[in-house]
Amino acid sequence: GILLPETAEKERPEQGRVIAIGPGRKTSSGKIIPIEVKVGQKVLFTKYGPNEIKVADKEYLIAKEEDILAIIE
């Protein structure tokens, strides 16, 4: 069987909708690798990865692509 730590229940992934994306990430050679998620998709992401920002009284999360665990919609 698989043993899950007691904190597993508290540290479940979060979910949200992608509202904007950047151009992608740059490799050491300068090539841009496009991001696989698209605006409007619903995603699961790590709970502690994204940074919170506030713009015009709205709160947003900025996440790196590696913080995204799955596209669910």
JSON list of C-alpha atoms in Angstrom, two decimals:
[
{"chain": "A", "resi": 1, "resn": "GLY", "atom": "CA", "xyz": [0.00, 0.00, 0.00]},
{"chain": "A", "resi": 2, "resn": "ILE", "atom": "CA", "xyz": [0.88, 3.67, -0.10]},
{"chain": "A", "resi": 3, "resn": "LEU", "atom": "CA", "xyz": [1.32, 5.66, 3.08]},
{"chain": "A", "resi": 4, "resn": "LEU", "atom": "CA", "xyz": [0.25, 9.28, 2.89]},
{"chain": "A", "resi": 5, "resn": "PRO", "atom": "CA", "xyz": [1.49, 11.79, 5.45]},
{"chain": "A", "resi": 6, "resn": "GLU", "atom": "CA", "xyz": [-1.10, 13.51, 7.63]},
{"chain": "A", "resi": 7, "resn": "THR", "atom": "CA", "xyz": [-0.36, 16.78, 5.83]},
{"chain": "A", "resi": 8, "resn": "ALA", "atom": "CA", "xyz": [-1.42, 15.32, 2.46]},
{"chain": "A", "resi": 9, "resn": "GLU", "atom": "CA", "xyz": [-5.05, 16.25, 3.08]},
{"chain": "A", "resi": 10, "resn": "LYS", "atom": "CA", "xyz": [-4.09, 19.87, 3.86]},
{"chain": "A", "resi": 11, "resn": "GLU", "atom": "CA", "xyz": [-1.69, 20.26, 0.93]},
{"chain": "A", "resi": 12, "resn": "ARG", "atom": "CA", "xyz": [-3.96, 19.34, -1.95]},
{"chain": "A", "resi": 13, "resn": "PRO", "atom": "CA", "xyz": [-3.42, 21.21, -5.21]},
{"chain": "A", "resi": 14, "resn": "GLU", "atom": "CA", "xyz": [-5.35, 24.38, -5.89]},
{"chain": "A", "resi": 15, "resn": "GLN", "atom": "CA", "xyz": [-7.30, 25.06, -9.06]},
{"chain": "A", "resi": 16, "resn": "GLY", "atom": "CA", "xyz": [-7.92, 28.13, -11.12]},
{"chain": "A", "resi": 17, "resn": "ARG", "atom": "CA", "xyz": [-8.49, 29.50, -14.59]},
{"chain": "A", "resi": 18, "resn": "VAL", "atom": "CA", "xyz": [-5.66, 30.86, -16.76]},
{"chain": "A", "resi": 19, "resn": "ILE", "atom": "CA", "xyz": [-6.35, 34.51, -17.58]},
{"chain": "A", "resi": 20, "resn": "ALA", "atom": "CA", "xyz": [-3.05, 35.43, -19.25]},
{"chain": "A", "resi": 21, "resn": "ILE", "atom": "CA", "xyz": [0.20, 33.82, -20.32]},
{"chain": "A", "resi": 22, "resn": "GLY", "atom": "CA", "xyz": [3.63, 35.05, -21.29]},
{"chain": "A", "resi": 23, "resn": "PRO", "atom": "CA", "xyz": [5.56, 34.18, -24.46]},
{"chain": "A", "resi": 24, "resn": "GLY", "atom": "CA", "xyz": [7.27, 31.15, -22.92]},
{"chain": "A", "resi": 25, "resn": "ARG", "atom": "CA", "xyz": [10.60, 30.39, -21.35]},
{"chain": "A", "resi": 26, "resn": "LYS", "atom": "CA", "xyz": [13.96, 31.13, -22.85]},
{"chain": "A", "resi": 27, "resn": "THR", "atom": "CA", "xyz": [16.61, 28.41, -23.15]},
{"chain": "A", "resi": 28, "resn": "SER", "atom": "CA", "xyz": [20.30, 29.06, -22.51]},
{"chain": "A", "resi": 29, "resn": "SER", "atom": "CA", "xyz": [20.73, 29.41, -26.31]},
{"chain": "A", "resi": 30, "resn": "GLY", "atom": "CA", "xyz": [18.01, 32.09, -26.41]},
{"chain": "A", "resi": 31, "resn": "LYS", "atom": "CA", "xyz": [15.30, 29.99, -28.04]},
{"chain": "A", "resi": 32, "resn": "ILE", "atom": "CA", "xyz": [11.75, 30.60, -26.75]},
{"chain": "A", "resi": 33, "resn": "ILE", "atom": "CA", "xyz": [9.83, 27.46, -25.75]},
{"chain": "A", "resi": 34, "resn": "PRO", "atom": "CA", "xyz": [6.08, 28.21, -25.88]},
{"chain": "A", "resi": 35, "resn": "ILE", "atom": "CA", "xyz": [3.88, 27.57, -22.85]},
{"chain": "A", "resi": 36, "resn": "GLU", "atom": "CA", "xyz": [1.53, 24.60, -23.22]},
{"chain": "A", "resi": 37, "resn": "VAL", "atom": "CA", "xyz": [-1.42, 26.04, -21.29]},
{"chain": "A", "resi": 38, "resn": "LYS", "atom": "CA", "xyz": [-3.86, 28.38, -23.00]},
{"chain": "A", "resi": 39, "resn": "VAL", "atom": "CA", "xyz": [-5.90, 31.31, -21.75]},
{"chain": "A", "resi": 40, "resn": "GLY", "atom": "CA", "xyz": [-9.26, 30.11, -20.43]},
{"chain": "A", "resi": 41, "resn": "GLN", "atom": "CA", "xyz": [-8.11, 26.63, -19.41]},
{"chain": "A", "resi": 42, "resn": "LYS", "atom": "CA", "xyz": [-8.79, 25.39, -15.88]},
{"chain": "A", "resi": 43, "resn": "VAL", "atom": "CA", "xyz": [-5.64, 24.04, -14.20]},
{"chain": "A", "resi": 44, "resn": "LEU", "atom": "CA", "xyz": [-4.45, 22.38, -11.01]},
{"chain": "A", "resi": 45, "resn": "PHE", "atom": "CA", "xyz": [-1.36, 23.97, -9.48]},
{"chain": "A", "resi": 46, "resn": "THR", "atom": "CA", "xyz": [0.86, 23.56, -6.46]},
{"chain": "A", "resi": 47, "resn": "LYS", "atom": "CA", "xyz": [-0.44, 25.29, -3.37]},
{"chain": "A", "resi": 48, "resn": "TYR", "atom": "CA", "xyz": [2.75, 27.12, -2.44]},
{"chain": "A", "resi": 49, "resn": "GLY", "atom": "CA", "xyz": [4.31, 27.74, -5.88]},
{"chain": "A", "resi": 50, "resn": "PRO", "atom": "CA", "xyz": [2.50, 30.82, -7.25]},
{"chain": "A", "resi": 51, "resn": "ASN", "atom": "CA", "xyz": [3.03, 34.36, -6.02]},
{"chain": "A", "resi": 52, "resn": "GLU", "atom": "CA", "xyz": [0.03, 36.49, -5.04]},
{"chain": "A", "resi": 53, "resn": "ILE", "atom": "CA", "xyz": [-0.40, 39.98, -6.47]},
{"chain": "A", "resi": 54, "resn": "LYS", "atom": "CA", "xyz": [-3.19, 42.55, -6.20]},
{"chain": "A", "resi": 55, "resn": "VAL", "atom": "CA", "xyz": [-4.22, 44.71, -9.16]},
{"chain": "A", "resi": 56, "resn": "ALA", "atom": "CA", "xyz": [-7.09, 47.17, -8.98]},
{"chain": "A", "resi": 57, "resn": "ASP", "atom": "CA", "xyz": [-8.47, 45.49, -5.83]},
{"chain": "A", "resi": 58, "resn": "LYS", "atom": "CA", "xyz": [-8.43, 42.02, -7.44]},
{"chain": "A", "resi": 59, "resn": "GLU", "atom": "CA", "xyz": [-6.11, 39.26, -6.29]},
{"chain": "A", "resi": 60, "resn": "TYR", "atom": "CA", "xyz": [-4.25, 37.13, -8.83]},
{"chain": "A", "resi": 61, "resn": "LEU", "atom": "CA", "xyz": [-1.70, 34.33, -8.70]},
{"chain": "A", "resi": 62, "resn": "ILE", "atom": "CA", "xyz": [1.38, 34.33, -10.91]},
{"chain": "A", "resi": 63, "resn": "ALA", "atom": "CA", "xyz": [2.64, 30.80, -11.49]},
{"chain": "A", "resi": 64, "resn": "LYS", "atom": "CA", "xyz": [5.54, 29.29, -13.36]},
{"chain": "A", "resi": 65, "resn": "GLU", "atom": "CA", "xyz": [4.66, 26.57, -15.83]},
{"chain": "A", "resi": 66, "resn": "GLU", "atom": "CA", "xyz": [6.33, 23.98, -13.59]},
{"chain": "A", "resi": 67, "resn": "ASP", "atom": "CA", "xyz": [3.84, 24.89, -10.82]},
{"chain": "A", "resi": 68, "resn": "ILE", "atom": "CA", "xyz": [0.98, 23.66, -13.04]},
{"chain": "A", "resi": 69, "resn": "LEU", "atom": "CA", "xyz": [0.22, 20.02, -12.33]},
{"chain": "A", "resi": 70, "resn": "ALA", "atom": "CA", "xyz": [-2.58, 19.36, -14.82]},
{"chain": "A", "resi": 71, "resn": "ILE", "atom": "CA", "xyz": [-4.99, 20.93, -17.28]},
{"chain": "A", "resi": 72, "resn": "ILE", "atom": "CA", "xyz": [-8.44, 19.79, -16.16]},
{"chain": "A", "resi": 73, "resn": "GLU", "atom": "CA", "xyz": [-10.74, 21.64, -18.56]}
]
